Amino acid sequence: IAGITQAPTSQILAAGRRMTLRCTQDMRHNAMYWYRQDLGLGLRLIHYSNTAGTTGKGEVPDGYSVSRANTDDFPLTLASAVPSQTSVYFCASSDSGGPTDTQYFGPGTRLTVL
Amino acid sequence: EDQVTQSPEALRLQEGESSSLNCSYTVSGLRGLFWYRQDPGKGPEFLFTLYSAGEEKEKERLKATLTKKESFLHITAPKPEDSATYLCAVRGDSNYQLIWGAGTKLIIKP
């Protein structure tokens, strides 16, 4: 069982380019999340999905979009990347998105926007 | 506003030197306080969930405790392999999303 996989591991991207970060989980979890992690700051939620077909905005959603066509996949798209989106991105999943859920994390994608 | 503050930002200990990390929180209706470990270049790894004041949980050299305002992660006789960043997060009634602290970087010197 792999848990959560993310791709790519790292990427250098020119500003203005479009980029999709991929996330796949094999735990049959209903809820999935995208976070960004920046030095000195806590993890910040970008978008989430409590079940396939639904998505919601987190704390820092601007410039990002997500889709949840099925249970396993939750891609994050940067439509036109900007340098402030340079960060490490983590995908996570949990059983139901409920109040006592534990979130499990993928290995991350390190994105640099120049 | 829900908030989490971790201290210290960094802590250097000698192998075997016990200490504690602090996670102070403000949340409306605590639903859970979570501790994670994060190694460099990797994703956070779940350690503990605490749900109510007075609760304690242990795993190897780690023990997490919870009061109404803060949680402590006690590390007893640490080893170099305990070196990592330890993250704290809370979930409250206002919404079910986690609010994260910035973490404490723990370095254990042999």
PDB file of C-alpha atoms in Angstrom:
ATOM      1  CA  ILE A   1       0.000   0.000   0.000  1.00  0.00           C
ATOM      2  CA  ALA A   2       1.557   3.286  -1.105  1.00  0.00           C
ATOM      3  CA  GLY A   3      -0.732   5.643   0.808  1.00  0.00           C
ATOM      4  CA  ILE A   4      -0.495   9.006  -0.933  1.00  0.00           C
ATOM      5  CA  THR A   5       1.673   9.681  -3.945  1.00  0.00           C
ATOM      6  CA  GLN A   6       2.451  13.112  -5.364  1.00  0.00           C
ATOM      7  CA  ALA A   7       4.015  14.111  -8.656  1.00  0.00           C
ATOM      8  CA  PRO A   8       6.280  15.677  -9.588  1.00  0.00           C
ATOM      9  CA  THR A   9       8.718  15.557  -6.671  1.00  0.00           C
ATOM     10  CA  SER A  10      10.038  18.959  -7.644  1.00  0.00           C
ATOM     11  CA  GLN A  11       9.564  21.441 -10.461  1.00  0.00           C
ATOM     12  CA  ILE A  12      11.025  24.730 -11.619  1.00  0.00           C
ATOM     13  CA  LEU A  13       8.462  26.766 -13.520  1.00  0.00           C
ATOM     14  CA  ALA A  14       8.542  30.045 -15.404  1.00  0.00           C
ATOM     15  CA  ALA A  15       6.113  32.690 -14.201  1.00  0.00           C
ATOM     16  CA  GLY A  16       2.908  32.732 -16.221  1.00  0.00           C
ATOM     17  CA  ARG A  17       2.997  29.028 -17.025  1.00  0.00           C
ATOM     18  CA  ARG A  18       0.232  26.612 -16.118  1.00  0.00           C
ATOM     19  CA  MET A  19       1.068  23.708 -13.825  1.00  0.00           C
ATOM     20  CA  THR A  20      -0.863  20.779 -12.372  1.00  0.00           C
ATOM     21  CA  LEU A  21       0.340  18.994  -9.267  1.00  0.00           C
ATOM     22  CA  ARG A  22      -0.928  15.450  -9.019  1.00  0.00           C
ATOM     23  CA  CYS A  23      -2.093  13.587  -5.929  1.00  0.00           C
ATOM     24  CA  THR A  24      -3.372  10.020  -5.711  1.00  0.00           C
ATOM     25  CA  GLN A  25      -4.365   8.032  -2.630  1.00  0.00           C
ATOM     26  CA  ASP A  26      -5.119   4.318  -2.328  1.00  0.00           C
ATOM     27  CA  MET A  27      -6.698   4.329   1.123  1.00  0.00           C
ATOM     28  CA  ARG A  28     -10.246   4.920  -0.175  1.00  0.00           C
ATOM     29  CA  HIS A  29     -10.441   8.048   1.953  1.00  0.00           C
ATOM     30  CA  ASN A  30     -13.359  10.350   1.226  1.00  0.00           C
ATOM     31  CA  ALA A  31     -11.638  13.624   2.132  1.00  0.00           C
ATOM     32  CA  MET A  32      -8.553  15.126   0.507  1.00  0.00           C
ATOM     33  CA  TYR A  33      -6.644  18.354   1.058  1.00  0.00           C
ATOM     34  CA  TRP A  34      -3.974  20.564  -0.464  1.00  0.00           C
ATOM     35  CA  TYR A  35      -1.623  22.560   1.768  1.00  0.00           C
ATOM     36  CA  ARG A  36       1.338  24.794   1.149  1.00  0.00           C
ATOM     37  CA  GLN A  37       4.241  25.016   3.578  1.00  0.00           C
ATOM     38  CA  ASP A  38       6.489  28.063   3.715  1.00  0.00           C
ATOM     39  CA  LEU A  39       9.458  28.658   6.017  1.00  0.00           C
ATOM     40  CA  GLY A  40       8.389  30.039   9.380  1.00  0.00           C
ATOM     41  CA  LEU A  41       4.695  29.545   8.699  1.00  0.00           C
ATOM     42  CA  GLY A  42       2.387  26.704   9.579  1.00  0.00           C
ATOM     43  CA  LEU A  43       0.775  24.563   6.934  1.00  0.00           C
ATOM     44  CA  ARG A  44      -1.907  26.578   5.167  1.00  0.00           C
ATOM     45  CA  LEU A  45      -4.928  24.957   3.571  1.00  0.00           C
ATOM     46  CA  ILE A  46      -5.465  25.809  -0.101  1.00  0.00           C
ATOM     47  CA  HIS A  47      -8.462  23.691  -1.077  1.00  0.00           C
ATOM     48  CA  TYR A  48     -10.184  20.605   0.215  1.00  0.00           C
ATOM     49  CA  SER A  49     -12.735  18.019  -0.850  1.00  0.00           C
ATOM     50  CA  ASN A  50     -14.912  16.068   1.573  1.00  0.00           C
ATOM     51  CA  THR A  51     -16.131  13.664  -1.096  1.00  0.00           C
ATOM     52  CA  ALA A  52     -15.811  13.035  -4.807  1.00  0.00           C
ATOM     53  CA  GLY A  53     -17.596  15.715  -6.799  1.00  0.00           C
ATOM     54  CA  THR A  54     -17.332  18.431  -4.132  1.00  0.00           C
ATOM     55  CA  THR A  55     -14.594  20.932  -3.312  1.00  0.00           C
ATOM     56  CA  GLY A  56     -14.158  23.825  -0.915  1.00  0.00           C
ATOM     57  CA  LYS A  57     -11.850  26.786  -0.415  1.00  0.00           C
ATOM     58  CA  GLY A  58      -9.310  26.889   2.360  1.00  0.00           C
ATOM     59  CA  GLU A  59      -7.323  29.750   3.848  1.00  0.00           C
ATOM     60  CA  VAL A  60      -5.277  30.638   0.728  1.00  0.00           C
ATOM     61  CA  PRO A  61      -7.221  29.590  -2.409  1.00  0.00           C
ATOM     62  CA  ASP A  62      -6.415  32.483  -4.760  1.00  0.00           C
ATOM     63  CA  GLY A  63      -4.507  31.445  -7.878  1.00  0.00           C
ATOM     64  CA  TYR A  64      -5.273  27.753  -7.396  1.00  0.00           C
ATOM     65  CA  SER A  65      -8.034  25.450  -8.559  1.00  0.00           C
ATOM     66  CA  VAL A  66      -8.881  21.807  -7.840  1.00  0.00           C
ATOM     67  CA  SER A  67     -11.159  19.095  -9.100  1.00  0.00           C
ATOM     68  CA  ARG A  68     -12.321  15.803  -7.607  1.00  0.00           C
ATOM     69  CA  ALA A  69     -13.646  13.576 -10.365  1.00  0.00           C
ATOM     70  CA  ASN A  70     -13.137  10.373  -8.371  1.00  0.00           C
ATOM     71  CA  THR A  71     -12.216   9.204  -4.869  1.00  0.00           C
ATOM     72  CA  ASP A  72      -8.533   8.586  -5.529  1.00  0.00           C
ATOM     73  CA  ASP A  73      -7.298  11.690  -7.364  1.00  0.00           C
ATOM     74  CA  PHE A  74      -7.169  15.335  -6.349  1.00  0.00           C
ATOM     75  CA  PRO A  75      -5.111  17.479  -8.754  1.00  0.00           C
ATOM     76  CA  LEU A  76      -4.121  21.059  -7.928  1.00  0.00           C
ATOM     77  CA  THR A  77      -3.764  23.501 -10.828  1.00  0.00           C
ATOM     78  CA  LEU A  78      -1.936  26.804 -10.950  1.00  0.00           C
ATOM     79  CA  ALA A  79      -3.455  28.550 -13.953  1.00  0.00           C
ATOM     80  CA  SER A  80      -0.738  31.202 -14.298  1.00  0.00           C
ATOM     81  CA  ALA A  81       2.080  30.728 -11.818  1.00  0.00           C
ATOM     82  CA  VAL A  82       3.582  33.662  -9.912  1.00  0.00           C
ATOM     83  CA  PRO A  83       6.792  33.751  -7.819  1.00  0.00           C
ATOM     84  CA  SER A  84       4.787  33.981  -4.571  1.00  0.00           C
ATOM     85  CA  GLN A  85       3.540  30.462  -5.294  1.00  0.00           C
ATOM     86  CA  THR A  86       7.047  29.129  -4.732  1.00  0.00           C
ATOM     87  CA  SER A  87       6.520  26.696  -1.883  1.00  0.00           C
ATOM     88  CA  VAL A  88       6.345  23.060  -0.864  1.00  0.00           C
ATOM     89  CA  TYR A  89       2.917  21.584  -1.563  1.00  0.00           C
ATOM     90  CA  PHE A  90       1.483  18.708   0.415  1.00  0.00           C
ATOM     91  CA  CYS A  91      -1.532  16.614  -0.386  1.00  0.00           C
ATOM     92  CA  ALA A  92      -3.316  14.872   2.479  1.00  0.00           C
ATOM     93  CA  SER A  93      -6.307  12.615   2.938  1.00  0.00           C
ATOM     94  CA  SER A  94      -8.584  11.529   5.750  1.00  0.00           C
ATOM     95  CA  ASP A  95     -11.418   9.094   6.209  1.00  0.00           C
ATOM     96  CA  SER A  96     -14.415  11.424   6.185  1.00  0.00           C
ATOM     97  CA  GLY A  97     -13.439  15.058   6.781  1.00  0.00           C
ATOM     98  CA  GLY A  98     -15.240  14.878  10.103  1.00  0.00           C
ATOM     99  CA  PRO A  99     -14.263  16.477  13.419  1.00  0.00           C
ATOM    100  CA  THR A 100     -12.174  13.587  14.761  1.00  0.00           C
ATOM    101  CA  ASP A 101     -10.455  12.676  11.483  1.00  0.00           C
ATOM    102  CA  THR A 102      -6.712  12.125  11.222  1.00  0.00           C
ATOM    103  CA  GLN A 103      -5.053  13.505   8.110  1.00  0.00           C
ATOM    104  CA  TYR A 104      -2.304  11.536   6.377  1.00  0.00           C
ATOM    105  CA  PHE A 105       0.192  13.303   4.162  1.00  0.00           C
ATOM    106  CA  GLY A 106       2.017  12.660   0.926  1.00  0.00           C
ATOM    107  CA  PRO A 107       5.735  13.293   0.398  1.00  0.00           C
ATOM    108  CA  GLY A 108       5.263  16.775  -1.086  1.00  0.00           C
ATOM    109  CA  THR A 109       6.102  18.660  -4.273  1.00  0.00           C
ATOM    110  CA  ARG A 110       8.722  21.402  -4.145  1.00  0.00           C
ATOM    111  CA  LEU A 111       7.742  24.109  -6.632  1.00  0.00           C
ATOM    112  CA  THR A 112       9.913  27.038  -7.637  1.00  0.00           C
ATOM    113  CA  VAL A 113       8.397  29.789  -9.793  1.00  0.00           C
ATOM    114  CA  LEU A 114      10.915  32.086 -11.453  1.00  0.00           C
TER     115      LEU A 114
ATOM    116  CA  GLU B   1      -9.956  33.571  15.779  1.00  0.00           C
ATOM    117  CA  ASP B   2      -8.504  30.075  16.093  1.00  0.00           C
ATOM    118  CA  GLN B   3      -4.747  30.200  16.623  1.00  0.00           C
ATOM    119  CA  VAL B   4      -1.833  27.891  17.409  1.00  0.00           C
ATOM    120  CA  THR B   5       1.590  28.979  18.702  1.00  0.00           C
ATOM    121  CA  GLN B   6       4.492  26.599  19.167  1.00  0.00           C
ATOM    122  CA  SER B   7       7.576  27.237  21.280  1.00  0.00           C
ATOM    123  CA  PRO B   8      10.476  27.246  21.143  1.00  0.00           C
ATOM    124  CA  GLU B   9      11.102  27.650  17.414  1.00  0.00           C
ATOM    125  CA  ALA B  10      14.188  25.466  17.750  1.00  0.00           C
ATOM    126  CA  LEU B  11      15.631  23.316  20.523  1.00  0.00           C
ATOM    127  CA  ARG B  12      19.052  21.715  20.697  1.00  0.00           C
ATOM    128  CA  LEU B  13      19.567  18.935  23.229  1.00  0.00           C
ATOM    129  CA  GLN B  14      22.259  16.459  24.042  1.00  0.00           C
ATOM    130  CA  GLU B  15      21.376  12.809  23.619  1.00  0.00           C
ATOM    131  CA  GLY B  16      19.615  11.681  26.789  1.00  0.00           C
ATOM    132  CA  GLU B  17      18.636  15.211  27.856  1.00  0.00           C
ATOM    133  CA  SER B  18      14.869  15.245  28.416  1.00  0.00           C
ATOM    134  CA  SER B  19      12.762  18.307  27.572  1.00  0.00           C
ATOM    135  CA  SER B  20       9.334  19.492  26.473  1.00  0.00           C
ATOM    136  CA  LEU B  21       7.870  21.274  23.468  1.00  0.00           C
ATOM    137  CA  ASN B  22       4.906  23.593  23.901  1.00  0.00           C
ATOM    138  CA  CYS B  23       1.795  24.133  21.780  1.00  0.00           C
ATOM    139  CA  SER B  24      -0.497  26.938  22.948  1.00  0.00           C
ATOM    140  CA  TYR B  25      -3.864  27.230  21.303  1.00  0.00           C
ATOM    141  CA  THR B  26      -6.996  29.347  21.110  1.00  0.00           C
ATOM    142  CA  VAL B  27      -9.951  27.599  19.548  1.00  0.00           C
ATOM    143  CA  SER B  28     -13.698  27.673  19.800  1.00  0.00           C
ATOM    144  CA  GLY B  29     -14.817  24.241  20.955  1.00  0.00           C
ATOM    145  CA  LEU B  30     -11.773  21.987  20.734  1.00  0.00           C
ATOM    146  CA  ARG B  31     -12.495  18.875  18.689  1.00  0.00           C
ATOM    147  CA  GLY B  32      -8.944  17.570  18.689  1.00  0.00           C
ATOM    148  CA  LEU B  33      -5.271  18.512  19.043  1.00  0.00           C
ATOM    149  CA  PHE B  34      -2.878  16.718  16.742  1.00  0.00           C
ATOM    150  CA  TRP B  35       0.880  16.195  16.910  1.00  0.00           C
ATOM    151  CA  TYR B  36       2.915  15.332  13.829  1.00  0.00           C
ATOM    152  CA  ARG B  37       6.592  14.728  13.155  1.00  0.00           C
ATOM    153  CA  GLN B  38       8.198  16.021   9.961  1.00  0.00           C
ATOM    154  CA  ASP B  39      11.612  14.944   8.707  1.00  0.00           C
ATOM    155  CA  PRO B  40      13.488  17.162   6.226  1.00  0.00           C
ATOM    156  CA  GLY B  41      12.136  16.814   2.707  1.00  0.00           C
ATOM    157  CA  LYS B  42       9.201  14.634   3.774  1.00  0.00           C
ATOM    158  CA  GLY B  43       5.544  15.003   4.599  1.00  0.00           C
ATOM    159  CA  PRO B  44       4.233  15.250   8.166  1.00  0.00           C
ATOM    160  CA  GLU B  45       3.819  11.923   9.944  1.00  0.00           C
ATOM    161  CA  PHE B  46       0.970  11.535  12.442  1.00  0.00           C
ATOM    162  CA  LEU B  47       1.915  10.929  16.083  1.00  0.00           C
ATOM    163  CA  PHE B  48      -1.018  11.606  18.447  1.00  0.00           C
ATOM    164  CA  THR B  49      -4.512  12.998  18.773  1.00  0.00           C
ATOM    165  CA  LEU B  50      -5.720  14.421  22.116  1.00  0.00           C
ATOM    166  CA  TYR B  51      -9.386  15.236  22.560  1.00  0.00           C
ATOM    167  CA  SER B  52      -9.912  16.592  26.083  1.00  0.00           C
ATOM    168  CA  ALA B  53      -8.021  18.281  28.904  1.00  0.00           C
ATOM    169  CA  GLY B  54      -6.200  15.804  31.099  1.00  0.00           C
ATOM    170  CA  GLU B  55      -5.688  13.288  28.328  1.00  0.00           C
ATOM    171  CA  GLU B  56      -2.204  11.817  27.811  1.00  0.00           C
ATOM    172  CA  LYS B  57      -0.761   9.598  25.099  1.00  0.00           C
ATOM    173  CA  GLU B  58       2.633   7.918  24.811  1.00  0.00           C
ATOM    174  CA  LYS B  59       4.732   6.440  22.051  1.00  0.00           C
ATOM    175  CA  GLU B  60       8.256   5.260  22.739  1.00  0.00           C
ATOM    176  CA  ARG B  61      10.152   8.286  24.134  1.00  0.00           C
ATOM    177  CA  LEU B  62       7.307  10.728  23.419  1.00  0.00           C
ATOM    178  CA  LYS B  63       4.437  11.674  25.693  1.00  0.00           C
ATOM    179  CA  ALA B  64       1.768  14.214  24.782  1.00  0.00           C
ATOM    180  CA  THR B  65      -0.407  15.970  27.364  1.00  0.00           C
ATOM    181  CA  LEU B  66      -3.296  18.412  27.039  1.00  0.00           C
ATOM    182  CA  THR B  67      -4.776  21.220  29.130  1.00  0.00           C
ATOM    183  CA  LYS B  68      -7.498  23.705  28.202  1.00  0.00           C
ATOM    184  CA  LYS B  69      -4.928  26.152  26.820  1.00  0.00           C
ATOM    185  CA  GLU B  70      -1.895  24.158  25.751  1.00  0.00           C
ATOM    186  CA  SER B  71      -0.324  20.832  24.955  1.00  0.00           C
ATOM    187  CA  PHE B  72       3.140  19.589  25.776  1.00  0.00           C
ATOM    188  CA  LEU B  73       5.181  17.022  23.917  1.00  0.00           C
ATOM    189  CA  HIS B  74       7.582  15.558  26.439  1.00  0.00           C
ATOM    190  CA  ILE B  75      10.672  13.820  25.094  1.00  0.00           C
ATOM    191  CA  THR B  76      12.404  11.484  27.528  1.00  0.00           C
ATOM    192  CA  ALA B  77      16.058  10.506  27.015  1.00  0.00           C
ATOM    193  CA  PRO B  78      16.004  11.494  23.327  1.00  0.00           C
ATOM    194  CA  LYS B  79      18.186   9.906  20.685  1.00  0.00           C
ATOM    195  CA  PRO B  80      19.613  11.523  17.530  1.00  0.00           C
ATOM    196  CA  GLU B  81      16.895   9.825  15.473  1.00  0.00           C
ATOM    197  CA  ASP B  82      14.306  11.916  17.328  1.00  0.00           C
ATOM    198  CA  SER B  83      15.667  14.976  15.514  1.00  0.00           C
ATOM    199  CA  ALA B  84      12.846  16.413  13.388  1.00  0.00           C
ATOM    200  CA  THR B  85      10.374  19.259  13.267  1.00  0.00           C
ATOM    201  CA  TYR B  86       7.346  18.636  15.457  1.00  0.00           C
ATOM    202  CA  LEU B  87       4.077  20.175  14.316  1.00  0.00           C
ATOM    203  CA  CYS B  88       0.938  20.846  16.340  1.00  0.00           C
ATOM    204  CA  ALA B  89      -2.537  21.449  14.923  1.00  0.00           C
ATOM    205  CA  VAL B  90      -6.012  21.971  16.359  1.00  0.00           C
ATOM    206  CA  ARG B  91      -9.511  21.489  15.067  1.00  0.00           C
ATOM    207  CA  GLY B  92     -12.405  23.430  16.541  1.00  0.00           C
ATOM    208  CA  ASP B  93     -16.139  23.819  16.158  1.00  0.00           C
ATOM    209  CA  SER B  94     -16.015  26.849  13.828  1.00  0.00           C
ATOM    210  CA  ASN B  95     -15.019  24.626  10.936  1.00  0.00           C
ATOM    211  CA  TYR B  96     -13.472  21.196  10.747  1.00  0.00           C
ATOM    212  CA  GLN B  97     -10.236  22.274   9.113  1.00  0.00           C
ATOM    213  CA  LEU B  98      -6.942  22.035  10.971  1.00  0.00           C
ATOM    214  CA  ILE B  99      -5.140  25.154  12.193  1.00  0.00           C
ATOM    215  CA  TRP B 100      -1.387  24.586  12.292  1.00  0.00           C
ATOM    216  CA  GLY B 101       1.474  25.943  14.344  1.00  0.00           C
ATOM    217  CA  ALA B 102       4.793  26.801  12.686  1.00  0.00           C
ATOM    218  CA  GLY B 103       6.564  23.900  14.368  1.00  0.00           C
ATOM    219  CA  THR B 104       9.510  23.291  16.691  1.00  0.00           C
ATOM    220  CA  LYS B 105      12.751  22.083  15.136  1.00  0.00           C
ATOM    221  CA  LEU B 106      14.350  19.601  17.516  1.00  0.00           C
ATOM    222  CA  ILE B 107      18.020  18.706  17.173  1.00  0.00           C
ATOM    223  CA  ILE B 108      19.487  15.932  19.309  1.00  0.00           C
ATOM    224  CA  LYS B 109      23.274  15.875  19.382  1.00  0.00           C
ATOM    225  CA  PRO B 110      25.072  12.563  20.024  1.00  0.00           C
TER     226      PRO B 110
END
